[in-house]
mmCIF file of C-alpha atoms in Angstrom:
data_model
loop_
_atom_site.group_PDB
_atom_site.id
_atom_site.type_symbol
_atom_site.label_atom_id
_atom_site.label_comp_id
_atom_site.label_asym_id
_atom_site.label_seq_id
_atom_site.Cartn_x
_atom_site.Cartn_y
_atom_site.Cartn_z
ATOM 1 C CA MET A 1 47.853 50.646 81.894
ATOM 2 C CA HIS A 2 45.178 47.953 81.466
ATOM 3 C CA THR A 3 42.176 48.071 83.681
ATOM 4 C CA VAL A 4 40.889 45.169 85.736
ATOM 5 C CA TRP A 5 38.013 44.740 83.260
ATOM 6 C CA VAL A 6 40.327 44.291 80.271
ATOM 7 C CA ARG A 7 42.392 41.689 82.119
ATOM 8 C CA LEU A 8 39.248 39.891 83.371
ATOM 9 C CA ASN A 9 37.862 39.856 79.809
ATOM 10 C CA ALA A 10 41.098 38.303 78.499
ATOM 11 C CA VAL A 11 41.120 35.588 81.176
ATOM 12 C CA VAL A 12 37.453 34.699 80.716
ATOM 13 C CA PHE A 13 37.655 34.431 76.942
ATOM 14 C CA PHE A 14 40.912 32.468 77.098
ATOM 15 C CA GLY A 15 39.148 30.001 79.422
ATOM 16 C CA LEU A 16 36.160 29.768 77.067
ATOM 17 C CA THR A 17 38.465 29.145 74.097
ATOM 18 C CA VAL A 18 40.228 26.319 75.936
ATOM 19 C CA LEU A 19 36.858 24.841 76.931
ATOM 20 C CA LEU A 20 35.654 24.988 73.309
ATOM 21 C CA CYS A 21 38.806 23.257 72.049
ATOM 22 C CA LEU A 22 38.508 20.492 74.648
ATOM 23 C CA SER A 23 34.833 19.983 73.787
ATOM 24 C CA ILE A 24 35.663 19.648 70.093
ATOM 25 C CA LEU A 25 38.404 17.109 70.860
ATOM 26 C CA ALA A 26 35.990 15.145 73.059
ATOM 27 C CA ALA A 27 33.361 15.077 70.306
ATOM 28 C CA LEU A 28 35.936 13.962 67.716
ATOM 29 C CA SER A 29 37.124 11.126 69.961
ATOM 30 C CA LYS A 30 33.954 9.126 69.282
ATOM 31 C CA ILE A 31 34.512 8.995 65.513
ATOM 32 C CA GLY A 32 34.714 5.361 64.473
ATOM 33 C CA HIS A 33 33.505 4.028 67.809
ATOM 34 C CA THR A 34 29.957 3.469 66.562
ATOM 35 C CA SER A 35 30.983 1.309 63.625
ATOM 36 C CA ARG A 36 33.471 -0.795 65.617
ATOM 37 C CA TYR A 37 31.486 -1.338 68.811
ATOM 38 C CA GLN A 38 27.916 -2.393 68.064
ATOM 39 C CA PRO A 39 25.576 -3.784 70.719
ATOM 40 C CA HIS A 40 24.968 -7.522 70.445
ATOM 41 C CA ILE A 41 21.315 -8.253 69.655
ATOM 42 C CA HIS A 42 20.730 -11.931 70.301
ATOM 43 C CA LYS A 43 16.944 -12.046 69.996
ATOM 44 C CA LEU A 44 14.059 -9.732 69.183
ATOM 45 C CA ALA A 45 10.975 -11.685 68.198
ATOM 46 C CA LEU A 46 7.212 -11.709 68.561
ATOM 47 C CA LYS A 47 6.149 -13.825 71.536
ATOM 48 C CA ASN A 48 2.362 -13.486 71.575
ATOM 49 C CA MET A 49 -0.298 -11.619 69.605
ATOM 50 C CA LYS A 50 -2.754 -10.427 72.277
ATOM 51 C CA SER A 51 -5.328 -8.742 70.052
ATOM 52 C CA LEU A 52 -6.010 -7.002 66.755
ATOM 53 C CA LYS A 53 -9.101 -4.807 66.917
ATOM 54 C CA ASN A 54 -10.719 -1.913 65.133
ATOM 55 C CA HIS A 55 -11.778 0.908 67.407
ATOM 56 C CA GLY A 56 -12.924 4.322 66.222
ATOM 57 C CA GLY A 57 -11.970 3.615 62.617
ATOM 58 C CA VAL A 58 -8.342 2.682 63.363
ATOM 59 C CA ASP A 59 -6.712 -0.729 63.762
ATOM 60 C CA ARG A 60 -4.858 -1.453 66.985
ATOM 61 C CA ALA A 61 -2.639 -4.480 67.642
ATOM 62 C CA LEU A 62 -1.422 -5.412 71.109
ATOM 63 C CA LEU A 63 1.424 -7.899 71.344
ATOM 64 C CA SER A 64 4.351 -9.086 73.425
ATOM 65 C CA PHE A 65 7.919 -9.865 72.411
ATOM 66 C CA ASP A 66 11.195 -11.320 73.677
ATOM 67 C CA LEU A 67 14.307 -9.139 73.701
ATOM 68 C CA HIS A 68 17.862 -10.252 74.485
ATOM 69 C CA ALA A 69 20.536 -7.628 73.782
ATOM 70 C CA ASP A 70 23.855 -6.588 75.312
ATOM 71 C CA MET A 71 24.130 -2.789 75.089
ATOM 72 C CA ASN A 72 27.524 -2.566 76.896
ATOM 73 C CA PRO A 73 29.608 -2.143 73.690
ATOM 74 C CA ALA A 74 27.693 1.038 72.772
ATOM 75 C CA PHE A 75 29.054 2.881 75.820
ATOM 76 C CA HIS A 76 32.312 4.809 75.958
ATOM 77 C CA TRP A 77 33.580 7.628 78.146
ATOM 78 C CA ASN A 78 31.585 10.330 76.336
ATOM 79 C CA ILE A 79 28.158 8.620 76.519
ATOM 80 C CA LYS A 80 25.790 9.777 79.234
ATOM 81 C CA GLN A 81 22.893 7.470 78.362
ATOM 82 C CA LEU A 82 21.258 5.413 75.640
ATOM 83 C CA PHE A 83 17.609 5.714 74.718
ATOM 84 C CA VAL A 84 16.760 2.199 73.496
ATOM 85 C CA TYR A 85 13.511 1.451 71.677
ATOM 86 C CA VAL A 86 11.770 -1.267 69.656
ATOM 87 C CA VAL A 87 10.282 -0.083 66.360
ATOM 88 C CA ALA A 88 7.604 -1.830 64.292
ATOM 89 C CA THR A 89 7.843 -1.080 60.555
ATOM 90 C CA TYR A 90 5.135 -1.978 58.065
ATOM 91 C CA ALA A 91 3.652 -0.805 54.772
ATOM 92 C CA THR A 92 0.022 -0.146 53.826
ATOM 93 C CA PRO A 93 -1.592 0.922 50.544
ATOM 94 C CA THR A 94 -2.197 4.418 51.995
ATOM 95 C CA ASN A 95 1.253 4.875 53.582
ATOM 96 C CA PRO A 96 4.193 3.009 52.028
ATOM 97 C CA LYS A 97 6.327 3.214 55.199
ATOM 98 C CA ASN A 98 5.044 3.298 58.780
ATOM 99 C CA GLN A 99 7.300 3.192 61.849
ATOM 100 C CA ILE A 100 5.880 2.991 65.357
ATOM 101 C CA VAL A 101 7.750 2.821 68.673
ATOM 102 C CA LEU A 102 6.330 -0.030 70.745
ATOM 103 C CA TRP A 103 8.652 -0.050 73.779
ATOM 104 C CA ASP A 104 11.498 2.054 75.162
ATOM 105 C CA ARG A 105 14.001 2.246 77.984
ATOM 106 C CA ILE A 106 16.739 4.649 79.100
ATOM 107 C CA ILE A 107 20.057 3.074 80.090
ATOM 108 C CA GLU A 108 22.410 5.348 82.047
ATOM 109 C CA SER A 109 26.188 5.072 81.796
ATOM 110 C CA SER A 110 26.291 4.942 85.605
ATOM 111 C CA ASP A 111 24.165 1.757 85.608
ATOM 112 C CA PRO A 112 26.059 -1.444 86.442
ATOM 113 C CA PRO A 113 27.023 -3.619 83.427
ATOM 114 C CA LYS A 114 24.312 -6.189 84.262
ATOM 115 C CA ARG A 115 21.638 -3.497 83.860
ATOM 116 C CA LYS A 116 22.970 -2.706 80.362
ATOM 117 C CA ILE A 117 22.081 -6.242 79.278
ATOM 118 C CA LEU A 118 18.442 -6.375 78.198
ATOM 119 C CA LYS A 119 17.000 -9.812 78.869
ATOM 120 C CA GLU A 120 13.261 -9.301 78.603
ATOM 121 C CA GLU A 121 10.844 -12.208 78.241
ATOM 122 C CA ASN A 122 7.245 -11.823 77.057
ATOM 123 C CA VAL A 123 7.343 -8.000 77.292
ATOM 124 C CA PHE A 124 3.962 -6.388 76.669
ATOM 125 C CA VAL A 125 4.242 -3.280 74.468
ATOM 126 C CA LYS A 126 4.146 0.137 76.182
ATOM 127 C CA TYR A 127 2.568 1.767 73.139
ATOM 128 C CA GLY A 128 0.110 -0.119 70.923
ATOM 129 C CA LEU A 129 0.668 -0.742 67.233
ATOM 130 C CA VAL A 130 -1.965 1.686 65.904
ATOM 131 C CA ASP A 131 -2.561 2.340 62.214
ATOM 132 C CA GLN A 132 -4.031 5.595 60.857
ATOM 133 C CA GLY A 133 -6.764 3.618 59.144
ATOM 134 C CA ALA A 134 -8.096 0.079 59.113
ATOM 135 C CA GLU A 135 -5.236 -1.455 57.127
ATOM 136 C CA LEU A 136 -3.240 -3.530 59.646
ATOM 137 C CA ARG A 137 -4.899 -6.893 58.931
ATOM 138 C CA GLY A 138 -2.641 -9.282 57.025
ATOM 139 C CA GLU A 139 0.322 -6.863 56.923
ATOM 140 C CA GLU A 140 3.921 -7.977 57.421
ATOM 141 C CA VAL A 141 5.536 -6.223 60.398
ATOM 142 C CA GLU A 142 9.263 -5.961 61.078
ATOM 143 C CA LEU A 143 10.527 -5.513 64.654
ATOM 144 C CA SER A 144 13.906 -3.830 65.027
ATOM 145 C CA LEU A 145 15.933 -2.394 67.902
ATOM 146 C CA MET A 146 17.187 1.192 67.685
ATOM 147 C CA TRP A 147 19.022 3.443 70.113
ATOM 148 C CA ASP A 148 20.021 7.083 70.460
ATOM 149 C CA HIS A 149 23.450 7.898 71.896
ATOM 150 C CA MET A 150 23.284 10.890 74.237
ATOM 151 C CA PRO A 151 26.850 12.128 74.762
ATOM 152 C CA LEU A 152 28.203 14.376 77.476
ATOM 153 C CA THR A 153 29.462 16.678 74.748
ATOM 154 C CA GLY A 154 28.994 16.589 70.990
ATOM 155 C CA LEU A 155 26.189 15.677 68.646
ATOM 156 C CA LEU A 156 23.415 13.169 69.291
ATOM 157 C CA TYR A 157 23.516 10.195 66.955
ATOM 158 C CA MET A 158 21.488 7.047 66.321
ATOM 159 C CA GLY A 159 22.329 3.385 66.110
ATOM 160 C CA GLU A 160 20.195 0.550 64.832
ATOM 161 C CA GLN A 161 20.081 -3.160 64.343
ATOM 162 C CA LYS A 162 22.060 -4.353 61.330
ATOM 163 C CA GLU A 163 20.140 -4.475 58.064
ATOM 164 C CA GLY A 164 18.527 -7.845 57.417
ATOM 165 C CA THR A 165 18.651 -9.063 61.058
ATOM 166 C CA ALA A 166 15.258 -7.748 62.183
ATOM 167 C CA SER A 167 12.492 -10.242 62.912
ATOM 168 C CA LYS A 168 9.320 -10.291 60.815
ATOM 169 C CA PHE A 169 5.814 -11.584 61.368
ATOM 170 C CA VAL A 170 2.434 -11.289 59.639
ATOM 171 C CA LEU A 171 -0.591 -9.906 61.462
ATOM 172 C CA PRO A 172 -3.826 -11.957 61.376
ATOM 173 C CA THR A 173 -6.209 -11.367 58.477
ATOM 174 C CA GLU A 174 -9.220 -11.228 60.809
ATOM 175 C CA TYR A 175 -9.857 -9.184 63.956
ATOM 176 C CA GLN A 176 -9.399 -11.053 67.208
#
């Protein structure tokens, strides 16, 4: 009575429905994990101010920092990798909020636990702290650690250092 195509259609769509349901359950399993299992950030602080110069009408600061953080708690069975990055936040008269990524790293779930512990000393920034104008001198800068969870299935979501725990420093008032 039913043709092969009708039966094949039923089997394929039943399989897709089961796959969809399992994917939804997998995505829901991470609810609450982020708030309970935060990475431990022991230290993120300015180590050395290399230079603050004006070039082409924009200010550029080059610096190094120390970073000690254990990212192991952020991983669970549904995380493929973490994209970890250090962000510098500052305010200028022209732009009330500026955020610039200074350094980043990808940590895979398949990496050994020791590799998920970031113990970086005197790390030179990958990307300079560049302002749109010449307004960096004398500004207070806040360094904070952020990370993006990249799951096997489900939505991408961000994590960040707890409010009030970021380190702050003031840039020099003169070019150097």
